[in-house]
PDB file of C-alpha atoms and ligand atoms in Angstrom:
ATOM      1  CA  UNK A   1      -3.510   3.544 -15.451  1.00 87.00           C
ATOM      2  CA  UNK A   2      -5.404   5.959 -17.725  1.00 93.00           C
ATOM      3  CA  UNK A   3      -5.998   8.707 -15.157  1.00 95.00           C
ATOM      4  CA  UNK A   4      -2.419   9.001 -14.254  1.00 96.00           C
ATOM      5  CA  UNK A   5      -1.153   8.876 -17.711  1.00 95.00           C
ATOM      6  CA  UNK A   6      -3.343  11.787 -18.832  1.00 96.00           C
ATOM      7  CA  UNK A   7      -2.593  13.723 -15.814  1.00 97.00           C
ATOM      8  CA  UNK A   8       1.272  13.432 -16.522  1.00 97.00           C
ATOM      9  CA  UNK A   9       0.744  13.743 -20.164  1.00 95.00           C
ATOM     10  CA  UNK A  10       3.185  16.533 -21.341  1.00 94.00           C
ATOM     11  CA  UNK A  11       4.989  16.573 -18.088  1.00 96.00           C
ATOM     12  CA  UNK A  12       8.796  15.807 -18.315  1.00 95.00           C
ATOM     13  CA  UNK A  13       9.362  12.824 -15.934  1.00 97.00           C
ATOM     14  CA  UNK A  14      12.596  11.251 -16.137  1.00 97.00           C
ATOM     15  CA  UNK A  15      12.817   9.263 -12.705  1.00 98.00           C
ATOM     16  CA  UNK A  16      10.487   7.867 -10.022  1.00 98.00           C
ATOM     17  CA  UNK A  17      10.919   6.713  -6.512  1.00 98.00           C
ATOM     18  CA  UNK A  18       8.493   4.303  -5.133  1.00 98.00           C
ATOM     19  CA  UNK A  19       8.610   4.032  -1.433  1.00 98.00           C
ATOM     20  CA  UNK A  20       7.376   0.763   0.587  1.00 98.00           C
ATOM     21  CA  UNK A  21       7.364  -1.068  -2.883  1.00 98.00           C
ATOM     22  CA  UNK A  22       7.007  -4.454  -1.371  1.00 98.00           C
ATOM     23  CA  UNK A  23       6.965  -6.966  -4.206  1.00 98.00           C
ATOM     24  CA  UNK A  24       6.384  -4.045  -6.922  1.00 97.00           C
ATOM     25  CA  UNK A  25       2.816  -4.038  -7.338  1.00 97.00           C
ATOM     26  CA  UNK A  26       2.945  -0.536  -7.614  1.00 98.00           C
ATOM     27  CA  UNK A  27       5.972  -0.405  -9.711  1.00 98.00           C
ATOM     28  CA  UNK A  28       3.940  -2.498 -12.149  1.00 97.00           C
ATOM     29  CA  UNK A  29       1.382   0.419 -12.455  1.00 97.00           C
ATOM     30  CA  UNK A  30       4.220   3.040 -12.709  1.00 98.00           C
ATOM     31  CA  UNK A  31       5.901   1.032 -15.396  1.00 97.00           C
ATOM     32  CA  UNK A  32       2.859   0.615 -17.497  1.00 96.00           C
ATOM     33  CA  UNK A  33       2.003   4.233 -17.015  1.00 96.00           C
ATOM     34  CA  UNK A  34       5.315   5.901 -17.751  1.00 96.00           C
ATOM     35  CA  UNK A  35       7.076   3.304 -20.081  1.00 95.00           C
ATOM     36  CA  UNK A  36      10.576   2.107 -20.330  1.00 95.00           C
ATOM     37  CA  UNK A  37      12.268   5.484 -20.630  1.00 96.00           C
ATOM     38  CA  UNK A  38      11.549   6.508 -17.177  1.00 98.00           C
ATOM     39  CA  UNK A  39      13.904   5.120 -14.414  1.00 98.00           C
ATOM     40  CA  UNK A  40      12.071   3.523 -11.550  1.00 98.00           C
ATOM     41  CA  UNK A  41      13.726   2.958  -8.030  1.00 98.00           C
ATOM     42  CA  UNK A  42      11.633   1.100  -5.561  1.00 98.00           C
ATOM     43  CA  UNK A  43      12.606   0.802  -1.957  1.00 98.00           C
ATOM     44  CA  UNK A  44      11.475  -1.187   1.105  1.00 98.00           C
ATOM     45  CA  UNK A  45      12.856  -2.372   4.307  1.00 97.00           C
ATOM     46  CA  UNK A  46      11.810  -5.836   3.786  1.00 96.00           C
ATOM     47  CA  UNK A  47      14.749  -7.856   1.932  1.00 97.00           C
ATOM     48  CA  UNK A  48      12.410 -10.784   1.273  1.00 96.00           C
ATOM     49  CA  UNK A  49       9.872  -8.451  -0.550  1.00 97.00           C
ATOM     50  CA  UNK A  50      12.840  -6.782  -2.588  1.00 98.00           C
ATOM     51  CA  UNK A  51      14.109 -10.254  -3.632  1.00 97.00           C
ATOM     52  CA  UNK A  52      10.677 -11.180  -5.000  1.00 98.00           C
ATOM     53  CA  UNK A  53      10.496  -7.552  -6.729  1.00 98.00           C
ATOM     54  CA  UNK A  54      13.828  -8.148  -8.422  1.00 97.00           C
ATOM     55  CA  UNK A  55      12.536 -11.485  -9.772  1.00 97.00           C
ATOM     56  CA  UNK A  56       9.259 -10.017 -11.064  1.00 97.00           C
ATOM     57  CA  UNK A  57      11.004  -6.941 -12.800  1.00 96.00           C
ATOM     58  CA  UNK A  58      14.424  -8.068 -14.529  1.00 94.00           C
ATOM     59  CA  UNK A  59      14.443  -4.816 -16.376  1.00 94.00           C
ATOM     60  CA  UNK A  60      17.375  -2.287 -16.690  1.00 93.00           C
ATOM     61  CA  UNK A  61      15.369   0.636 -15.985  1.00 97.00           C
ATOM     62  CA  UNK A  62      14.092  -0.660 -12.698  1.00 98.00           C
ATOM     63  CA  UNK A  63      15.986  -1.195  -9.542  1.00 97.00           C
ATOM     64  CA  UNK A  64      15.144  -2.113  -5.917  1.00 98.00           C
ATOM     65  CA  UNK A  65      17.097  -1.123  -2.739  1.00 98.00           C
ATOM     66  CA  UNK A  66      16.496  -1.793   0.869  1.00 98.00           C
ATOM     67  CA  UNK A  67      15.688   1.154   2.964  1.00 98.00           C
ATOM     68  CA  UNK A  68      12.949   3.018   5.298  1.00 97.00           C
ATOM     69  CA  UNK A  69      10.659   5.710   4.080  1.00 98.00           C
ATOM     70  CA  UNK A  70      11.684   7.737   6.928  1.00 98.00           C
ATOM     71  CA  UNK A  71      15.418   7.691   6.134  1.00 98.00           C
ATOM     72  CA  UNK A  72      15.814   7.759   2.301  1.00 98.00           C
ATOM     73  CA  UNK A  73      19.549   7.361   1.204  1.00 97.00           C
ATOM     74  CA  UNK A  74      19.278   9.802  -1.816  1.00 98.00           C
ATOM     75  CA  UNK A  75      20.396  13.305  -2.241  1.00 98.00           C
ATOM     76  CA  UNK A  76      18.181  16.217  -2.324  1.00 98.00           C
ATOM     77  CA  UNK A  77      16.400  17.097  -5.444  1.00 98.00           C
ATOM     78  CA  UNK A  78      16.852  13.697  -7.074  1.00 98.00           C
ATOM     79  CA  UNK A  79      13.532  12.531  -8.461  1.00 98.00           C
ATOM     80  CA  UNK A  80      10.673  14.099 -10.586  1.00 98.00           C
ATOM     81  CA  UNK A  81       7.914  11.815  -8.931  1.00 98.00           C
ATOM     82  CA  UNK A  82       8.019  10.185  -5.500  1.00 98.00           C
ATOM     83  CA  UNK A  83       5.206   7.439  -4.937  1.00 98.00           C
ATOM     84  CA  UNK A  84       3.997   5.576  -2.021  1.00 98.00           C
ATOM     85  CA  UNK A  85       1.291   2.934  -2.421  1.00 98.00           C
ATOM     86  CA  UNK A  86      -0.376   1.115   0.631  1.00 98.00           C
ATOM     87  CA  UNK A  87       2.705   1.841   2.584  1.00 98.00           C
ATOM     88  CA  UNK A  88       1.961   5.227   4.154  1.00 97.00           C
ATOM     89  CA  UNK A  89       0.005   3.460   7.007  1.00 97.00           C
ATOM     90  CA  UNK A  90       3.158   1.363   7.557  1.00 97.00           C
ATOM     91  CA  UNK A  91       5.440   4.213   8.423  1.00 97.00           C
ATOM     92  CA  UNK A  92       6.305   4.759  12.052  1.00 96.00           C
ATOM     93  CA  UNK A  93       6.640   8.421  11.544  1.00 97.00           C
ATOM     94  CA  UNK A  94       4.268   9.890   8.840  1.00 97.00           C
ATOM     95  CA  UNK A  95       5.601  13.221   9.175  1.00 98.00           C
ATOM     96  CA  UNK A  96       9.132  12.380   8.715  1.00 98.00           C
ATOM     97  CA  UNK A  97       8.320  10.143   5.860  1.00 98.00           C
ATOM     98  CA  UNK A  98       6.727  13.221   4.023  1.00 98.00           C
ATOM     99  CA  UNK A  99       9.617  15.247   4.862  1.00 98.00           C
ATOM    100  CA  UNK A 100      11.947  12.975   3.189  1.00 98.00           C
ATOM    101  CA  UNK A 101       9.845  12.802   0.062  1.00 98.00           C
ATOM    102  CA  UNK A 102       9.895  16.550  -0.207  1.00 98.00           C
ATOM    103  CA  UNK A 103      13.646  16.586   0.386  1.00 98.00           C
ATOM    104  CA  UNK A 104      14.427  13.889  -2.346  1.00 98.00           C
ATOM    105  CA  UNK A 105      11.793  15.442  -4.835  1.00 98.00           C
ATOM    106  CA  UNK A 106      13.360  17.927  -7.358  1.00 98.00           C
ATOM    107  CA  UNK A 107      11.715  21.235  -7.293  1.00 95.00           C
ATOM    108  CA  UNK A 108       8.091  21.311  -8.349  1.00 94.00           C
ATOM    109  CA  UNK A 109       8.344  17.443  -8.307  1.00 98.00           C
ATOM    110  CA  UNK A 110       5.107  15.375  -8.023  1.00 98.00           C
ATOM    111  CA  UNK A 111       3.921  13.130  -4.999  1.00 98.00           C
ATOM    112  CA  UNK A 112       1.645  10.150  -5.722  1.00 98.00           C
ATOM    113  CA  UNK A 113      -0.089   8.527  -2.679  1.00 98.00           C
ATOM    114  CA  UNK A 114      -2.269   5.512  -3.057  1.00 98.00           C
ATOM    115  CA  UNK A 115      -3.935   4.032  -0.173  1.00 98.00           C
ATOM    116  CA  UNK A 116      -6.586   1.297   0.503  1.00 97.00           C
ATOM    117  CA  UNK A 117      -9.592   3.123   1.857  1.00 97.00           C
ATOM    118  CA  UNK A 118     -12.467   2.688   4.311  1.00 97.00           C
ATOM    119  CA  UNK A 119     -16.142   3.672   3.770  1.00 95.00           C
ATOM    120  CA  UNK A 120     -18.545   2.499   1.224  1.00 91.00           C
ATOM    121  CA  UNK A 121     -16.977  -0.859   0.838  1.00 96.00           C
ATOM    122  CA  UNK A 122     -19.275  -3.885  -0.228  1.00 97.00           C
ATOM    123  CA  UNK A 123     -19.243  -7.044   1.867  1.00 98.00           C
ATOM    124  CA  UNK A 124     -16.340  -8.671  -0.027  1.00 98.00           C
ATOM    125  CA  UNK A 125     -14.282  -5.655   0.505  1.00 98.00           C
ATOM    126  CA  UNK A 126     -15.210  -5.435   4.301  1.00 97.00           C
ATOM    127  CA  UNK A 127     -13.550  -9.063   4.449  1.00 98.00           C
ATOM    128  CA  UNK A 128     -10.376  -7.736   3.007  1.00 97.00           C
ATOM    129  CA  UNK A 129     -10.496  -4.917   5.509  1.00 97.00           C
ATOM    130  CA  UNK A 130     -11.361  -7.413   8.232  1.00 97.00           C
ATOM    131  CA  UNK A 131      -7.924  -9.379   7.374  1.00 97.00           C
ATOM    132  CA  UNK A 132      -6.193  -6.192   7.255  1.00 96.00           C
ATOM    133  CA  UNK A 133      -7.258  -4.974  10.677  1.00 96.00           C
ATOM    134  CA  UNK A 134      -6.381  -8.471  12.101  1.00 96.00           C
ATOM    135  CA  UNK A 135      -2.796  -8.190  10.406  1.00 96.00           C
ATOM    136  CA  UNK A 136      -2.382  -4.578  11.729  1.00 96.00           C
ATOM    137  CA  UNK A 137      -3.602  -5.697  15.324  1.00 95.00           C
ATOM    138  CA  UNK A 138      -1.148  -8.389  15.363  1.00 95.00           C
ATOM    139  CA  UNK A 139       1.721  -6.342  13.992  1.00 95.00           C
ATOM    140  CA  UNK A 140       1.151  -3.604  16.630  1.00 95.00           C
ATOM    141  CA  UNK A 141       1.021  -6.347  19.393  1.00 92.00           C
ATOM    142  CA  UNK A 142       4.563  -7.163  17.895  1.00 92.00           C
ATOM    143  CA  UNK A 143       5.697  -3.569  18.080  1.00 95.00           C
ATOM    144  CA  UNK A 144       5.288  -2.990  14.377  1.00 95.00           C
ATOM    145  CA  UNK A 145       4.011   0.049  13.084  1.00 95.00           C
ATOM    146  CA  UNK A 146       0.674  -0.655  11.143  1.00 95.00           C
ATOM    147  CA  UNK A 147      -2.283   1.478  11.134  1.00 94.00           C
ATOM    148  CA  UNK A 148      -5.758   0.621  10.419  1.00 93.00           C
ATOM    149  CA  UNK A 149      -7.509   1.624   7.141  1.00 94.00           C
ATOM    150  CA  UNK A 150      -8.062   5.395   6.797  1.00 97.00           C
ATOM    151  CA  UNK A 151     -11.293   6.734   5.021  1.00 97.00           C
ATOM    152  CA  UNK A 152     -10.907   8.869   1.670  1.00 97.00           C
ATOM    153  CA  UNK A 153     -11.209  12.009   3.737  1.00 97.00           C
ATOM    154  CA  UNK A 154      -8.747  11.007   6.167  1.00 98.00           C
ATOM    155  CA  UNK A 155      -6.228  10.254   3.612  1.00 98.00           C
ATOM    156  CA  UNK A 156      -6.605  13.582   1.756  1.00 98.00           C
ATOM    157  CA  UNK A 157      -6.415  15.444   5.079  1.00 98.00           C
ATOM    158  CA  UNK A 158      -3.360  13.579   5.947  1.00 98.00           C
ATOM    159  CA  UNK A 159      -1.447  14.448   2.577  1.00 98.00           C
ATOM    160  CA  UNK A 160      -2.861  17.970   2.797  1.00 98.00           C
ATOM    161  CA  UNK A 161      -1.671  18.382   6.624  1.00 98.00           C
ATOM    162  CA  UNK A 162       1.779  17.283   5.145  1.00 98.00           C
ATOM    163  CA  UNK A 163       2.351  20.293   2.869  1.00 98.00           C
ATOM    164  CA  UNK A 164       1.088  18.755  -0.245  1.00 98.00           C
ATOM    165  CA  UNK A 165      -1.121  20.765  -2.658  1.00 98.00           C
ATOM    166  CA  UNK A 166      -3.638  17.980  -4.067  1.00 98.00           C
ATOM    167  CA  UNK A 167      -4.273  18.311  -7.752  1.00 97.00           C
ATOM    168  CA  UNK A 168      -5.612  15.059  -8.437  1.00 97.00           C
ATOM    169  CA  UNK A 169      -7.550  12.314  -6.542  1.00 97.00           C
ATOM    170  CA  UNK A 170      -9.789   9.450  -7.728  1.00 97.00           C
ATOM    171  CA  UNK A 171     -10.794   6.044  -6.333  1.00 96.00           C
ATOM    172  CA  UNK A 172     -10.160   2.973  -8.087  1.00 96.00           C
ATOM    173  CA  UNK A 173     -10.529  -0.720  -8.000  1.00 95.00           C
ATOM    174  CA  UNK A 174      -7.528  -3.271  -7.969  1.00 92.00           C
ATOM    175  CA  UNK A 175     -10.003  -6.131  -8.148  1.00 95.00           C
ATOM    176  CA  UNK A 176     -13.409  -5.201 -10.193  1.00 93.00           C
ATOM    177  CA  UNK A 177     -15.560  -7.826  -8.391  1.00 97.00           C
ATOM    178  CA  UNK A 178     -15.650 -10.375  -5.379  1.00 98.00           C
ATOM    179  CA  UNK A 179     -13.527 -13.356  -5.922  1.00 98.00           C
ATOM    180  CA  UNK A 180     -15.391 -16.820  -4.886  1.00 98.00           C
ATOM    181  CA  UNK A 181     -12.545 -19.179  -5.986  1.00 98.00           C
ATOM    182  CA  UNK A 182     -12.332 -21.806  -3.328  1.00 97.00           C
ATOM    183  CA  UNK A 183      -8.616 -22.040  -3.223  1.00 98.00           C
ATOM    184  CA  UNK A 184      -8.190 -18.169  -3.160  1.00 98.00           C
ATOM    185  CA  UNK A 185     -10.654 -17.914  -0.348  1.00 98.00           C
ATOM    186  CA  UNK A 186      -8.750 -20.671   1.648  1.00 98.00           C
ATOM    187  CA  UNK A 187      -5.571 -18.850   1.301  1.00 98.00           C
ATOM    188  CA  UNK A 188      -7.001 -15.757   2.759  1.00 98.00           C
ATOM    189  CA  UNK A 189      -8.449 -17.860   5.552  1.00 97.00           C
ATOM    190  CA  UNK A 190      -5.225 -19.477   6.095  1.00 98.00           C
ATOM    191  CA  UNK A 191      -3.591 -16.041   6.385  1.00 97.00           C
ATOM    192  CA  UNK A 192      -5.915 -15.016   9.227  1.00 97.00           C
ATOM    193  CA  UNK A 193      -5.376 -18.623  10.899  1.00 96.00           C
ATOM    194  CA  UNK A 194      -1.675 -18.210  10.630  1.00 97.00           C
ATOM    195  CA  UNK A 195      -1.934 -14.662  12.410  1.00 96.00           C
ATOM    196  CA  UNK A 196      -4.048 -16.155  15.148  1.00 95.00           C
ATOM    197  CA  UNK A 197      -1.327 -18.745  15.665  1.00 95.00           C
ATOM    198  CA  UNK A 198       1.077 -15.825  16.445  1.00 93.00           C
ATOM    199  CA  UNK A 199      -1.250 -14.922  19.606  1.00 93.00           C
ATOM    200  CA  UNK A 200      -1.026 -18.465  21.137  1.00 92.00           C
ATOM    201  CA  UNK A 201      -0.623 -17.750  24.732  1.00 91.00           C
ATOM    202  CA  UNK A 202      -1.687 -14.328  24.597  1.00 91.00           C
ATOM    203  CA  UNK A 203      -5.130 -12.956  26.447  1.00 89.00           C
ATOM    204  CA  UNK A 204      -6.089 -11.673  23.122  1.00 89.00           C
ATOM    205  CA  UNK A 205      -6.255 -15.078  21.404  1.00 92.00           C
ATOM    206  CA  UNK A 206      -9.647 -15.961  22.630  1.00 87.00           C
ATOM    207  CA  UNK A 207     -11.324 -12.702  21.108  1.00 84.00           C
ATOM    208  CA  UNK A 208      -9.620 -12.901  17.875  1.00 88.00           C
ATOM    209  CA  UNK A 209     -10.518 -16.881  17.427  1.00 90.00           C
ATOM    210  CA  UNK A 210     -14.117 -15.548  17.423  1.00 90.00           C
ATOM    211  CA  UNK A 211     -13.189 -13.408  14.633  1.00 92.00           C
ATOM    212  CA  UNK A 212     -11.384 -16.117  12.487  1.00 94.00           C
ATOM    213  CA  UNK A 213     -14.824 -18.237  12.744  1.00 92.00           C
ATOM    214  CA  UNK A 214     -16.891 -15.204  11.659  1.00 95.00           C
ATOM    215  CA  UNK A 215     -14.191 -14.521   8.838  1.00 97.00           C
ATOM    216  CA  UNK A 216     -14.759 -18.030   7.440  1.00 96.00           C
ATOM    217  CA  UNK A 217     -18.687 -17.604   7.402  1.00 97.00           C
ATOM    218  CA  UNK A 218     -18.354 -14.195   5.593  1.00 98.00           C
ATOM    219  CA  UNK A 219     -15.728 -15.414   3.161  1.00 98.00           C
ATOM    220  CA  UNK A 220     -18.184 -18.200   1.962  1.00 97.00           C
ATOM    221  CA  UNK A 221     -21.090 -15.876   1.856  1.00 98.00           C
ATOM    222  CA  UNK A 222     -19.714 -12.685   0.172  1.00 98.00           C
ATOM    223  CA  UNK A 223     -16.366 -13.646  -1.256  1.00 98.00           C
ATOM    224  CA  UNK A 224     -13.038 -11.359  -1.138  1.00 98.00           C
ATOM    225  CA  UNK A 225     -12.210  -8.255  -2.885  1.00 98.00           C
ATOM    226  CA  UNK A 226      -9.505  -5.543  -2.249  1.00 97.00           C
ATOM    227  CA  UNK A 227     -10.932  -2.430  -0.540  1.00 97.00           C
ATOM    228  CA  UNK A 228     -11.276   0.597  -2.909  1.00 97.00           C
ATOM    229  CA  UNK A 229      -7.910   2.431  -3.430  1.00 97.00           C
ATOM    230  CA  UNK A 230      -7.550   6.240  -3.293  1.00 98.00           C
ATOM    231  CA  UNK A 231      -5.066   7.648  -5.627  1.00 98.00           C
ATOM    232  CA  UNK A 232      -3.905  11.313  -4.658  1.00 98.00           C
ATOM    233  CA  UNK A 233      -1.416  13.371  -6.648  1.00 98.00           C
ATOM    234  CA  UNK A 234      -0.086  16.694  -5.875  1.00 98.00           C
ATOM    235  CA  UNK A 235       3.003  18.887  -5.200  1.00 98.00           C
ATOM    236  CA  UNK A 236       4.629  20.254  -2.098  1.00 98.00           C
ATOM    237  CA  UNK A 237       3.853  23.779  -1.436  1.00 95.00           C
TER     238      UNK A 237
HETATM  239  C1  SAM B 301       0.956  -3.571   1.879  1.00 91.51           C
HETATM  240  S1  SAM B 301       2.646  -3.391   1.150  1.00 91.51           S
HETATM  241  C2  SAM B 301       2.464  -2.375  -0.024  1.00 91.51           C
HETATM  242  C3  SAM B 301       3.285  -2.889  -1.269  1.00 91.51           C
HETATM  243  C4  SAM B 301       3.069  -2.254  -2.675  1.00 91.51           C
HETATM  244  N1  SAM B 301       3.563  -0.796  -2.571  1.00 91.51           N
HETATM  245  C5  SAM B 301       1.729  -2.079  -3.104  1.00 91.51           C
HETATM  246  O1  SAM B 301       1.047  -1.128  -3.304  1.00 91.51           O
HETATM  247  O2  SAM B 301       1.059  -3.266  -3.138  1.00 91.51           O
HETATM  248  C6  SAM B 301       3.417  -2.392   2.579  1.00 91.51           C
HETATM  249  C7  SAM B 301       4.880  -2.321   2.451  1.00 91.51           C
HETATM  250  O3  SAM B 301       5.327  -1.263   3.211  1.00 91.51           O
HETATM  251  C8  SAM B 301       6.670  -1.628   3.796  1.00 91.51           C
HETATM  252  N2  SAM B 301       7.125  -0.798   4.933  1.00 91.51           N
HETATM  253  C9  SAM B 301       6.862  -1.242   6.169  1.00 91.51           C
HETATM  254  N3  SAM B 301       7.493  -0.356   7.042  1.00 91.51           N
HETATM  255  C10 SAM B 301       8.063   0.565   6.260  1.00 91.51           C
HETATM  256  C11 SAM B 301       8.712   1.936   6.356  1.00 91.51           C
HETATM  257  N4  SAM B 301       9.052   2.415   7.422  1.00 91.51           N
HETATM  258  N5  SAM B 301       9.111   2.620   5.227  1.00 91.51           N
HETATM  259  C12 SAM B 301       9.057   2.118   3.868  1.00 91.51           C
HETATM  260  N6  SAM B 301       8.223   1.017   3.919  1.00 91.51           N
HETATM  261  C13 SAM B 301       7.650   0.352   4.909  1.00 91.51           C
HETATM  262  C14 SAM B 301       6.495  -2.918   4.122  1.00 91.51           C
HETATM  263  O4  SAM B 301       7.683  -3.636   4.084  1.00 91.51           O
HETATM  264  C15 SAM B 301       5.460  -3.491   3.003  1.00 91.51           C
HETATM  265  O5  SAM B 301       6.411  -3.905   1.753  1.00 91.51           O
END
C-alpha cells in the first residue's frame, strides 16, 4: 500500500505483529508493503482462521500463533510495528488491548490501526454495513464481543484516547466499486440467512427476518461493496 510504504520509507522495521489477523488479509498488505526481509507474526484466537492463514502464507518470514489481543504472549519491547485490522471492534477490552500493544512494542515503535468505517458510505457499502451489523447483533446475543461500525471520527478518538499520537490517517477502499456478480451476492445473502437461522426460537427472529427480505432487495438494486476503511498510524506517547 503506497501511503504506508512512503510513511515507513527510511524507518528501520525488522518485525511486525498483526493482532486479530483472521485469514491474514492484512498480513498480505503488510507483506506487500514491507517485503520478505521483515518478519510478520499474525495472531488470532480462532484456530480455524489460523489454519486458513497458514495455508495462504507458506513463507518462512510469516508465522501464525493462537492468542487473544488482550493477552499477548510476547516479551515487552518485542516488535517494531503492531497492527490490528478490522479487529479492534472485536476486542472484549479495548483499553487492555492498547495496553498490550504498547507493552510489546519496542520504544518508539509504531502502531497501525485499520478499521472499516461508517459515514459517507454509498448504498452498496451500506449493504456491507447492514450485514456487519446483523452479524455483530447475533454475536452479541451469543455473548461474543462484536461492536457496530464506528465513524472515522470515532476511530481516531478511540486511538487518541488510548495514548497514541496519530501521525498519519487516510481512508482507503478494499473494493473500488459495487460488485453485482450473482454468485457473490447470493453468498452474502446466504451469510445473512445463516445468521437468521441461529435466531430460530428467539423473540428477535421476526424483526431480523424482515431485514433479510430488505437485504435481498437492496443487494439486487445496489450490489455489495466493502465499507471504506480508515488507516491510522502513530506512536504511543
Ligand atoms: C473481521 S476479522 C479481521 C481479519 C483481518 N485482520 C482483516 O483485516 O481482514 C476479525 C478478527 O478478530 C478476531 N478476534 C476476535 N476476538 C479477538 C480478540 N479478543 N483478540 C484478537 N482478535 C480477536 C476474530 O477471530 C477475527 O479473525
